[in-house]
Coordinates of C-alpha atoms and ligand atoms in Angstrom, one line a residue:
M1 CA 27.4 7.1 1.6
Q2 CA 26.7 10.8 2.4
V3 CA 23.1 11.9 2.9
T4 CA 22.4 15.5 1.9
G5 CA 18.6 16.1 2.1
A6 CA 18.6 16.9 -1.6
S7 CA 16.1 15.7 -4.3
L8 CA 17.2 13.5 -7.2
I9 CA 16.2 15.3 -10.4
A10 CA 16.9 13.2 -13.5
G11 CA 20.3 12.0 -12.3
S12 CA 21.4 15.2 -10.5
W13 CA 21.1 15.7 -6.7
Q14 CA 19.6 19.2 -6.3
I15 CA 18.9 21.7 -3.5
A16 CA 16.9 24.8 -4.6
E17 CA 18.3 28.2 -3.8
Q18 CA 16.9 29.4 -0.5
A19 CA 15.0 26.1 -0.1
E20 CA 12.8 25.7 2.9
I21 CA 14.1 23.1 5.3
F22 CA 12.2 20.4 7.1
Y23 CA 13.2 17.5 9.3
G24 CA 12.3 13.9 9.7
F25 CA 11.0 12.9 13.1
S26 CA 12.0 10.3 15.7
P27 CA 8.9 8.7 17.0
K28 CA 10.9 7.1 19.8
L29 CA 12.4 10.3 21.1
N30 CA 9.3 12.3 20.1
L31 CA 11.7 14.9 18.6
P32 CA 12.6 16.1 15.2
L33 CA 15.7 14.6 13.7
E34 CA 18.8 16.7 13.0
T35 CA 19.5 16.1 9.3
P36 CA 18.0 18.9 7.3
V37 CA 15.9 18.0 4.3
Y38 CA 15.4 20.6 1.5
E39 CA 12.0 21.3 0.1
A40 CA 12.1 20.9 -3.7
N41 CA 10.5 23.6 -5.8
S42 CA 8.1 23.7 -8.6
D43 CA 10.8 24.2 -11.3
M44 CA 12.7 21.2 -10.1
L45 CA 9.6 19.1 -10.3
E46 CA 8.8 20.4 -13.8
H47 CA 12.3 19.6 -14.9
A48 CA 12.0 16.1 -13.5
I49 CA 8.7 15.6 -15.3
N50 CA 10.0 16.8 -18.7
E51 CA 13.1 14.6 -18.3
A52 CA 10.9 11.6 -17.3
E53 CA 8.9 12.1 -20.5
R54 CA 12.1 12.2 -22.5
A55 CA 13.6 9.2 -20.8
F56 CA 10.4 7.2 -21.3
K57 CA 10.9 7.4 -25.1
V58 CA 14.2 5.6 -24.7
Y59 CA 13.4 3.4 -21.7
R60 CA 10.3 1.9 -23.3
K61 CA 12.5 0.5 -26.1
T62 CA 14.8 -1.4 -23.7
S63 CA 14.5 -5.1 -24.0
Y64 CA 13.0 -7.3 -21.3
Q65 CA 16.5 -8.5 -20.5
Q66 CA 17.9 -5.0 -20.1
R67 CA 15.0 -4.1 -17.7
A68 CA 15.5 -7.3 -15.8
E69 CA 19.2 -6.5 -15.3
F70 CA 18.2 -3.0 -14.2
L71 CA 15.8 -4.3 -11.6
H72 CA 18.3 -6.8 -10.3
A73 CA 20.9 -3.9 -10.1
I74 CA 18.4 -1.8 -8.0
A75 CA 17.9 -4.8 -5.6
D76 CA 21.7 -5.2 -5.4
E77 CA 22.2 -1.5 -4.5
I78 CA 19.5 -1.7 -1.8
E79 CA 21.3 -4.6 -0.3
A80 CA 24.6 -2.7 -0.5
L81 CA 23.1 0.1 1.6
G82 CA 23.4 -2.4 4.5
T83 CA 22.9 -1.3 8.0
L84 CA 22.9 2.4 7.1
L85 CA 19.5 1.9 5.5
I86 CA 18.1 -0.2 8.4
D87 CA 19.5 2.2 11.1
T88 CA 18.2 5.3 9.3
T89 CA 14.7 3.9 8.8
H90 CA 14.6 2.6 12.4
Q91 CA 15.4 6.1 13.6
E92 CA 12.8 7.7 11.3
T93 CA 10.0 5.2 12.0
N94 CA 10.9 3.3 15.2
L95 CA 9.8 0.1 13.4
P96 CA 11.7 -2.8 14.9
V97 CA 14.9 -3.8 13.1
A98 CA 13.8 -7.4 12.5
R99 CA 10.6 -6.1 10.8
L100 CA 12.6 -3.6 8.7
E101 CA 15.0 -6.4 7.6
G102 CA 12.1 -8.5 6.6
E103 CA 10.5 -5.7 4.6
R104 CA 13.8 -4.9 2.9
A105 CA 14.1 -8.5 1.8
R106 CA 10.6 -8.5 0.5
T107 CA 11.2 -5.3 -1.4
M108 CA 14.3 -6.7 -3.0
G109 CA 12.4 -9.9 -3.7
Q110 CA 9.7 -7.9 -5.4
L111 CA 12.2 -6.3 -7.7
R112 CA 13.8 -9.6 -8.5
A113 CA 10.4 -11.3 -9.1
F114 CA 9.6 -8.7 -11.8
A115 CA 13.1 -9.2 -13.2
Q116 CA 12.5 -13.0 -13.4
A117 CA 9.1 -12.5 -15.0
L118 CA 10.7 -10.3 -17.7
E119 CA 13.4 -12.9 -18.2
G120 CA 10.7 -15.5 -18.6
S121 CA 12.1 -17.6 -15.8
H122 CA 9.1 -17.1 -13.6
K123 CA 5.4 -17.8 -14.4
S124 CA 5.1 -14.7 -16.3
I125 CA 2.8 -11.9 -17.4
A126 CA 5.5 -10.4 -19.5
N127 CA 4.9 -12.5 -22.5
F128 CA 1.2 -12.2 -22.8
G129 CA -0.6 -10.9 -25.8
C130 CA -2.1 -12.9 -28.7
T131 CA -2.6 -13.0 -32.4
D132 CA -5.6 -13.9 -34.7
A133 CA -4.5 -14.9 -38.1
A134 CA -5.8 -13.3 -41.2
V135 CA -8.4 -15.1 -43.4
P136 CA -8.2 -13.2 -46.7
E137 CA -10.7 -15.5 -48.4
R138 CA -13.4 -14.9 -45.7
T139 CA -16.7 -13.6 -47.2
P140 CA -18.3 -11.2 -47.3
L141 CA -15.3 -9.4 -45.8
P142 CA -11.7 -10.7 -45.4
K143 CA -10.6 -11.2 -41.8
P144 CA -7.5 -9.1 -41.0
N145 CA -4.5 -10.2 -39.0
T146 CA -4.8 -8.7 -35.5
E147 CA -2.1 -8.8 -32.8
L148 CA -2.8 -7.8 -29.2
D149 CA 0.2 -6.3 -27.4
Y150 CA 0.7 -4.3 -24.2
I151 CA 2.7 -1.1 -24.1
P152 CA 3.7 1.0 -21.1
L153 CA 1.6 4.0 -20.1
G154 CA 4.3 6.7 -19.8
V155 CA 5.4 8.7 -16.8
V156 CA 4.1 7.4 -13.5
G157 CA 3.8 9.4 -10.3
V158 CA 4.3 7.4 -7.1
F159 CA 3.2 8.3 -3.5
G160 CA 4.2 5.9 -0.7
A161 CA 2.8 5.3 2.8
S162 CA 4.4 5.9 6.2
N163 CA 3.9 2.4 7.4
F164 CA 5.9 0.5 4.7
P165 CA 9.0 2.7 4.2
Y166 CA 10.4 0.1 1.7
A167 CA 7.7 -2.1 0.3
F168 CA 5.1 0.7 -0.4
S169 CA 7.3 3.7 -0.7
T170 CA 10.1 5.1 -2.9
L171 CA 11.2 1.8 -4.4
G172 CA 8.2 -0.2 -3.4
G173 CA 5.7 -2.2 -5.4
D174 CA 4.4 0.6 -7.6
T175 CA 7.8 1.8 -8.6
A176 CA 9.0 -1.7 -9.3
A177 CA 5.9 -2.5 -11.3
A178 CA 6.1 0.7 -13.3
L179 CA 9.8 0.2 -14.1
A180 CA 9.2 -3.4 -15.1
A181 CA 6.4 -2.3 -17.4
G182 CA 8.7 0.2 -19.1
C183 CA 7.5 3.4 -17.5
S184 CA 9.5 6.2 -16.0
V185 CA 8.8 7.2 -12.4
I186 CA 8.7 10.3 -10.2
T187 CA 8.1 9.8 -6.5
K188 CA 7.3 12.3 -3.8
S189 CA 9.4 11.3 -0.7
H190 CA 7.4 10.4 2.4
T191 CA 8.0 13.1 5.1
A192 CA 7.8 10.3 7.8
H193 CA 11.0 8.8 6.3
P194 CA 12.7 11.4 4.1
I195 CA 16.2 10.1 4.5
T196 CA 15.1 6.6 3.9
S197 CA 13.6 8.0 0.7
E198 CA 16.9 9.6 -0.2
L199 CA 18.9 6.4 0.4
M200 CA 16.5 4.4 -1.8
A201 CA 16.8 7.1 -4.5
R202 CA 20.6 6.8 -4.2
A203 CA 20.4 3.1 -4.7
I204 CA 18.4 3.5 -7.9
S205 CA 20.6 6.3 -9.1
L206 CA 23.6 4.0 -8.9
A207 CA 21.7 1.3 -10.7
I208 CA 20.8 3.8 -13.5
E209 CA 24.5 4.6 -14.0
K210 CA 25.6 0.9 -13.8
C211 CA 23.0 -0.2 -16.4
E212 CA 23.3 3.0 -18.5
M213 CA 19.6 3.7 -18.3
P214 CA 18.4 7.2 -19.2
K215 CA 18.8 9.5 -16.2
G216 CA 15.3 10.8 -16.2
V217 CA 13.8 7.3 -15.8
F218 CA 13.6 8.0 -12.0
S219 CA 13.4 11.2 -9.9
M220 CA 12.5 11.8 -6.3
V221 CA 11.4 15.1 -4.9
Q222 CA 11.7 15.9 -1.3
A223 CA 8.4 17.8 -0.5
K224 CA 6.5 18.5 2.7
R225 CA 4.4 21.1 1.0
Y226 CA 1.5 19.6 -0.9
D227 CA 1.4 21.9 -3.9
L228 CA 4.2 19.7 -5.4
A229 CA 2.0 16.6 -4.9
H230 CA -0.8 18.2 -6.7
Q231 CA 1.5 19.6 -9.5
L232 CA 2.7 16.0 -10.1
V233 CA -0.8 14.5 -10.5
A234 CA -1.9 17.5 -12.6
A235 CA 1.0 17.4 -15.1
P236 CA -0.2 16.5 -18.6
Q237 CA 3.0 14.4 -19.1
V238 CA 2.1 12.1 -16.2
K239 CA -0.1 9.2 -17.4
A240 CA -0.8 7.3 -14.2
I241 CA -0.5 7.6 -10.4
G242 CA 0.3 4.9 -7.9
F243 CA -0.8 6.0 -4.4
T244 CA -0.6 4.1 -1.1
G245 CA -2.1 6.0 1.8
S246 CA -5.3 7.3 3.4
F247 CA -8.7 7.7 1.9
S248 CA -8.9 11.4 2.7
V249 CA -5.6 12.2 0.9
A250 CA -6.6 10.1 -2.1
Q251 CA -9.8 12.2 -2.3
K252 CA -7.8 15.4 -2.4
L253 CA -5.5 14.1 -5.2
L254 CA -8.5 12.8 -7.1
E255 CA -10.0 16.3 -7.0
T256 CA -6.9 17.6 -8.7
I257 CA -6.9 14.8 -11.2
G258 CA -10.5 15.7 -11.9
T259 CA -9.4 19.1 -13.2
R260 CA -7.1 17.6 -15.8
Q261 CA -8.1 17.6 -19.4
E262 CA -6.9 14.0 -19.9
R263 CA -8.2 11.6 -17.2
I264 CA -5.6 9.1 -16.0
P265 CA -5.7 6.0 -13.9
F266 CA -5.3 6.7 -10.2
Y267 CA -4.4 3.5 -8.3
G268 CA -5.2 4.4 -4.7
E269 CA -4.4 1.6 -2.2
L270 CA -6.2 2.8 0.9
G271 CA -7.4 1.5 4.3
S272 CA -9.6 -1.3 5.4
I273 CA -11.0 -2.7 8.6
N274 CA -10.5 -6.4 7.5
P275 CA -13.5 -8.1 9.1
Q276 CA -12.8 -11.4 10.9
F277 CA -15.8 -13.8 11.0
L278 CA -15.5 -16.2 13.9
L279 CA -17.9 -19.0 13.4
K280 CA -19.7 -21.0 16.1
E281 CA -17.9 -24.4 16.2
Q282 CA -14.5 -22.9 15.7
I283 CA -14.7 -20.4 18.5
A284 CA -16.1 -23.1 20.8
Q285 CA -13.1 -25.4 20.0
A286 CA -10.3 -22.8 19.7
S287 CA -11.2 -19.7 21.6
N288 CA -7.8 -19.4 23.3
S289 CA -5.8 -19.7 20.1
L290 CA -8.1 -17.4 18.1
A291 CA -8.0 -14.7 20.8
S292 CA -4.2 -14.9 20.9
Q293 CA -3.7 -14.9 17.1
L294 CA -6.1 -12.0 16.6
C295 CA -4.5 -9.9 19.4
Q296 CA -1.0 -10.7 18.0
A297 CA -2.1 -9.7 14.5
L298 CA -3.7 -6.5 15.8
L299 CA -0.6 -5.6 17.8
M300 CA 1.8 -6.3 14.9
G301 CA 3.4 -3.0 13.9
N302 CA 1.2 -1.4 16.7
G303 CA -1.8 -1.8 14.4
Q304 CA -0.3 0.1 11.6
F305 CA -1.1 -2.3 8.8
C306 CA -3.6 -1.7 6.0
T307 CA -4.6 -5.4 6.7
S308 CA -4.9 -5.0 10.5
P309 CA -7.9 -7.0 11.8
G310 CA -10.1 -4.1 13.0
L311 CA -13.5 -5.8 13.2
W312 CA -14.2 -9.1 14.8
L313 CA -17.6 -10.8 14.4
V314 CA -18.1 -13.0 17.4
P315 CA -21.1 -15.1 18.6
A316 CA -22.7 -13.4 21.5
A317 CA -22.2 -16.3 23.9
S318 CA -18.4 -16.4 23.5
S319 CA -17.4 -15.2 26.9
A320 CA -14.2 -17.4 27.1
F321 CA -12.9 -15.8 23.9
I322 CA -13.7 -12.3 25.0
E323 CA -12.1 -12.9 28.4
Q324 CA -8.9 -14.2 26.8
A325 CA -8.8 -11.3 24.3
V326 CA -9.2 -8.8 27.2
E327 CA -6.3 -10.4 29.1
H328 CA -4.1 -10.2 26.0
I329 CA -4.9 -6.5 25.4
K330 CA -4.5 -5.5 29.1
A331 CA -1.1 -7.1 29.1
S332 CA 0.0 -5.4 25.9
Q333 CA 2.6 -2.6 26.1
S334 CA 2.2 0.7 24.2
D335 CA 4.5 1.7 21.4
T336 CA 5.1 4.6 19.1
L337 CA 3.2 5.3 15.9
L338 CA 4.8 6.5 12.7
S339 CA 4.2 10.3 13.0
P340 CA 2.8 12.8 15.4
N341 CA -0.2 13.3 13.0
I342 CA -1.0 9.6 13.2
V343 CA -0.7 9.6 17.0
S344 CA -3.1 12.6 17.3
S345 CA -5.7 11.2 14.9
F346 CA -5.6 7.8 16.6
K347 CA -6.1 9.5 20.0
Q348 CA -8.9 11.5 18.7
S349 CA -10.7 8.4 17.3
I350 CA -10.2 6.6 20.6
A351 CA -11.5 9.6 22.6
E352 CA -14.7 9.7 20.4
L353 CA -15.3 6.0 20.8
K354 CA -14.8 6.3 24.6
Q355 CA -17.4 9.0 24.7
S356 CA -19.9 7.1 22.6
D357 CA -22.7 5.4 24.4
E358 CA -23.0 2.9 21.5
V359 CA -19.8 1.1 22.2
T360 CA -18.2 -0.3 25.4
L361 CA -14.5 -0.3 26.1
L362 CA -13.5 -3.8 27.0
A363 CA -9.8 -3.4 27.6
E364 CA -6.9 -1.1 27.0
G365 CA -3.2 -1.9 27.0
V366 CA -0.5 -0.3 29.2
L367 CA 0.4 3.3 28.2
N368 CA 4.1 3.7 28.9
E369 CA 4.7 7.1 27.4
S370 CA 2.2 9.9 26.6
H371 CA 3.3 10.1 22.9
H372 CA 2.7 6.3 22.5
A373 CA -0.5 4.6 21.4
N374 CA -1.8 1.7 23.5
A375 CA -4.1 -1.0 22.3
H376 CA -7.9 -0.6 22.7
L377 CA -10.6 -3.2 22.4
F378 CA -14.2 -2.1 22.1
T379 CA -17.4 -4.0 21.7
T380 CA -20.9 -3.4 20.4
D381 CA -23.8 -5.6 19.1
I382 CA -24.5 -6.2 15.5
D383 CA -27.6 -4.0 15.3
T384 CA -25.8 -1.0 16.7
F385 CA -22.9 -1.6 14.3
L386 CA -25.3 -1.8 11.4
A387 CA -27.0 1.4 12.3
N388 CA -23.9 3.5 12.8
K389 CA -21.7 3.9 9.7
A390 CA -19.1 5.8 11.6
L391 CA -18.2 2.6 13.3
H392 CA -17.2 1.1 10.0
E393 CA -14.3 3.4 9.5
E394 CA -10.6 2.5 9.7
V395 CA -8.9 3.6 12.9
F396 CA -5.2 3.5 11.9
G397 CA -3.4 2.1 15.0
P398 CA -4.0 -0.7 17.6
M399 CA -7.8 -0.7 17.9
A400 CA -10.3 -3.5 17.2
M401 CA -14.1 -3.7 17.7
I402 CA -15.7 -6.9 18.7
V403 CA -19.2 -7.0 17.2
T404 CA -21.4 -9.7 18.7
Y405 CA -24.1 -11.6 16.7
D406 CA -26.8 -13.9 17.8
K407 CA -27.7 -15.7 14.5
P408 CA -25.5 -16.5 11.5
A409 CA -28.2 -14.9 9.3
Q410 CA -27.3 -11.5 10.8
L411 CA -23.8 -11.8 9.3
L412 CA -25.3 -11.6 5.8
A413 CA -26.8 -8.3 6.6
L414 CA -23.5 -7.2 8.0
V415 CA -21.7 -8.2 4.8
E416 CA -24.2 -6.3 2.7
S417 CA -23.6 -3.1 4.8
L418 CA -19.8 -3.3 4.6
D419 CA -17.8 -1.0 2.4
G420 CA -15.2 -2.6 0.1
Q421 CA -12.3 -4.2 2.0
L422 CA -8.8 -5.4 1.2
T423 CA -9.4 -8.6 3.0
A424 CA -11.7 -10.7 5.2
S425 CA -11.0 -13.8 7.1
V426 CA -13.5 -16.6 7.9
H427 CA -12.5 -18.8 10.9
G428 CA -14.4 -22.0 11.0
T429 CA -14.3 -25.8 11.2
P430 CA -15.1 -27.7 8.0
A431 CA -18.7 -27.9 9.1
D432 CA -18.8 -24.2 9.9
L433 CA -17.4 -23.4 6.5
R434 CA -19.9 -25.6 4.7
K435 CA -22.8 -23.8 6.5
A436 CA -21.2 -20.4 5.6
E437 CA -21.1 -20.9 1.9
V438 CA -23.6 -18.2 1.1
L439 CA -21.8 -15.8 3.5
I440 CA -18.5 -16.6 1.9
E441 CA -19.9 -16.0 -1.6
A442 CA -21.3 -12.6 -0.5
L443 CA -18.0 -11.7 1.1
E444 CA -16.2 -12.3 -2.2
Y445 CA -18.0 -9.4 -3.7
K446 CA -16.8 -7.1 -0.8
V447 CA -13.1 -7.9 -0.6
G448 CA -9.9 -8.3 -2.7
R449 CA -8.6 -11.3 -0.7
I450 CA -10.7 -13.8 1.2
I451 CA -8.8 -15.9 3.8
E452 CA -9.8 -19.1 5.5
N453 CA -8.5 -19.7 9.1
Q454 CA -5.6 -17.3 8.8
M455 CA -4.8 -13.8 9.9
P456 CA -5.0 -11.0 7.2
T457 CA -1.7 -9.4 8.1
G458 CA 1.2 -10.4 5.8
V459 CA 0.7 -10.1 2.0
E460 CA 2.6 -12.7 0.1
V461 CA 4.5 -11.5 -3.0
C462 CA 3.6 -14.0 -5.7
S463 CA 1.8 -14.4 -9.0
S464 CA -1.5 -15.3 -7.5
M465 CA -1.7 -12.5 -5.0
N466 CA -4.3 -9.7 -5.2
H467 CA -3.8 -6.7 -2.9
G468 CA -6.5 -4.2 -3.5
G469 CA -10.3 -4.4 -3.2
P470 CA -13.6 -2.8 -4.0
Y471 CA -13.9 1.0 -3.2
P472 CA -13.0 2.5 -0.8
S473 CA -10.3 0.0 0.1
S474 CA -8.8 0.9 -3.3
T475 CA -9.8 3.1 -6.1
D476 CA -9.6 0.5 -8.9
V477 CA -11.1 -2.8 -8.0
R478 CA -9.6 -4.4 -11.1
S479 CA -6.0 -3.9 -10.1
T480 CA -3.5 -5.3 -7.6
S481 CA -0.6 -3.4 -6.0
V482 CA 1.3 -6.6 -5.0
G483 CA 2.4 -9.6 -7.1
L484 CA 3.4 -9.9 -10.7
N485 CA 0.0 -8.7 -12.0
A486 CA 0.8 -5.3 -10.6
M487 CA 2.7 -4.7 -13.8
L488 CA -0.6 -4.7 -15.7
R489 CA -1.7 -1.4 -14.0
F490 CA 1.1 0.5 -15.9
L491 CA 0.5 -1.2 -19.3
R492 CA -2.3 -0.7 -21.8
P493 CA -3.5 -2.9 -24.6
I494 CA -2.9 -2.0 -28.2
C495 CA -4.1 -3.9 -31.2
R496 CA -2.0 -4.0 -34.4
Q497 CA -4.1 -4.8 -37.4
K498 CA -2.7 -5.8 -40.8
A499 CA -4.2 -7.2 -44.0
N500 CA -2.3 -10.4 -43.6
Ligands
NAP601 P1 -1.2 9.6 4.0 O1 -1.2 10.6 5.1 O2 -2.5 9.6 3.2 O3 0.0 9.9 3.1 C1 0.3 9.2 1.8 C2 1.0 10.2 0.9 O4 0.2 11.3 0.6 C3 2.3 10.8 1.4 O5 3.2 10.9 0.4 C4 1.9 12.1 1.9 O6 2.9 13.1 1.9 C5 0.9 12.6 0.8 N1 -0.1 13.6 1.3 C6 -0.5 13.8 2.6 N2 -1.4 14.8 2.7 C7 -1.5 15.3 1.4 C8 -2.3 16.3 0.8 N3 -3.1 17.1 1.5 N4 -2.2 16.5 -0.6 C9 -1.3 15.7 -1.3 N5 -0.6 14.7 -0.8 C10 -0.7 14.5 0.5 O7 -1.1 8.1 4.5 P2 0.0 7.5 5.5 O8 -0.1 8.0 6.9 O9 1.4 7.6 4.9 O10 -0.3 5.9 5.5 C11 -1.3 5.4 6.3 C12 -2.5 5.0 5.5 O11 -2.1 4.2 4.4 C13 -3.5 4.1 6.2 O12 -4.8 4.5 5.9 C14 -3.2 2.7 5.7 O13 -4.3 1.8 5.8 C15 -2.9 3.0 4.3 N6 -2.1 2.0 3.7 C16 -2.6 1.2 2.7 C17 -1.9 0.2 2.1 C18 -2.5 -0.7 1.1 O14 -1.8 -1.4 0.4 N7 -3.8 -0.6 0.8 C19 -0.6 -0.1 2.5 C20 0.0 0.8 3.5 C21 -0.8 1.8 4.1 P3 3.6 13.6 3.3 O15 4.7 12.6 3.6 O16 4.2 14.9 2.9 O17 2.6 13.7 4.4

């Protein structure tokens, strides 16, 4: 398969005349890659949007079975990309091959799970809806027949994140959920993996042909300039946005959405510090294993997970645990981050923490190359943490803060002070957990997923998953971006009322 750096506009691969060129980046070599990528222009995007609107009117009428076949075909085409896909993404992200293979399998699995839901062979949200029968003889007024159904929203704009080039990007969860729901999709490629974005768009383009779907049902624009991102969210034909990325960029897109005449749902899946509550008996019994599991979870993907455990609440007298965590971090080797911007913002956050007299650096990992990021473990006490809101912010990369507490009661105050989180874990023996019932109940109102005695990294794709959380971990607490219920975000209820 040939890669061209072009954009997919309603079935045709296009490069604008005199297009500006940009390049992907090799985090490993710390150098731009050689394949040119051509910036799409505003006319191309406008055309994609119009065609997506036209395609929607056809695509929304496809049967569940046709959509299921389409989703299976997309998964097949992703698989057919074989090592070209993995090698390309590895070059663009330096994420390990095994991790990429796992993420690719998960991405295909997600498409197939939606397909199975549509086929009705999976515990399904596709067949929901209900009817209330008419009661014509009811007095004083007859009761009408009402039927609740769900219909797709329309054209959906999708923005992916750098750290999940498959699962939360061009053909990731939002695209899969929107297509399953019967919406057409336009994605902006991610500049941290533009050729991966192209390959994924080629896979869906082949599936569109194979399944004879309307060509405008999916378009992908290559864009490093942000005016196209804002044009997409401002377009009146676009009826919802799925966004995975940082809080600051979500705010910028929301500002543009705020200027629209018609407000639309913006599903922003953002960052989180994923607090880890280590309770007294558990840490006394299992300090070694807890230290090693937390460090491994932190170092996974070099800390570049939205579910990375960034805040560890630890009883003040837990010196064995802290010593073990320090040893793990000191022995850890540095690695690349996904883009030069992410490296520089990580380094800036670490420099600020090192200068702060409110926190202490406990340990840092080995820094092998200057463009790498090495792990950092800081500590402070709970009162200082409570008083300084800046310490509650996500540092995207391998950094965790141990916050020590003296009394369990302090943890309740901490929970109250927390912003919304994607996840929180409580690590405790059965007796610890019984004593922590009030804490756990309070935590449920701060997180989207509450975890007992497990690490937060790894989000299972299944019917009962919820990936999202109270603001600012996501912008719509009622919606999940992972699991079959993600389809609901791109559907809306309609009631059909008849006399009988
Ligand atoms: P990002 O910098 O916010 O980028 C996300 C998207 O926004 C990209 O398509 C990017 O395009 C675009 N963008 C960047 N600046 C923009 C601007 N000024 N105006 C309009 N669009 C703009 O995030 P990232 O570095 O890719 O991802 C890391 C973040 O995502 C972390 O905070 C992480 O926690 C979060 N994340 C969350 C989840 C979740 O499920 N909650 C999952 C994964 C990651 P370009 O490619 O052109 O920059």
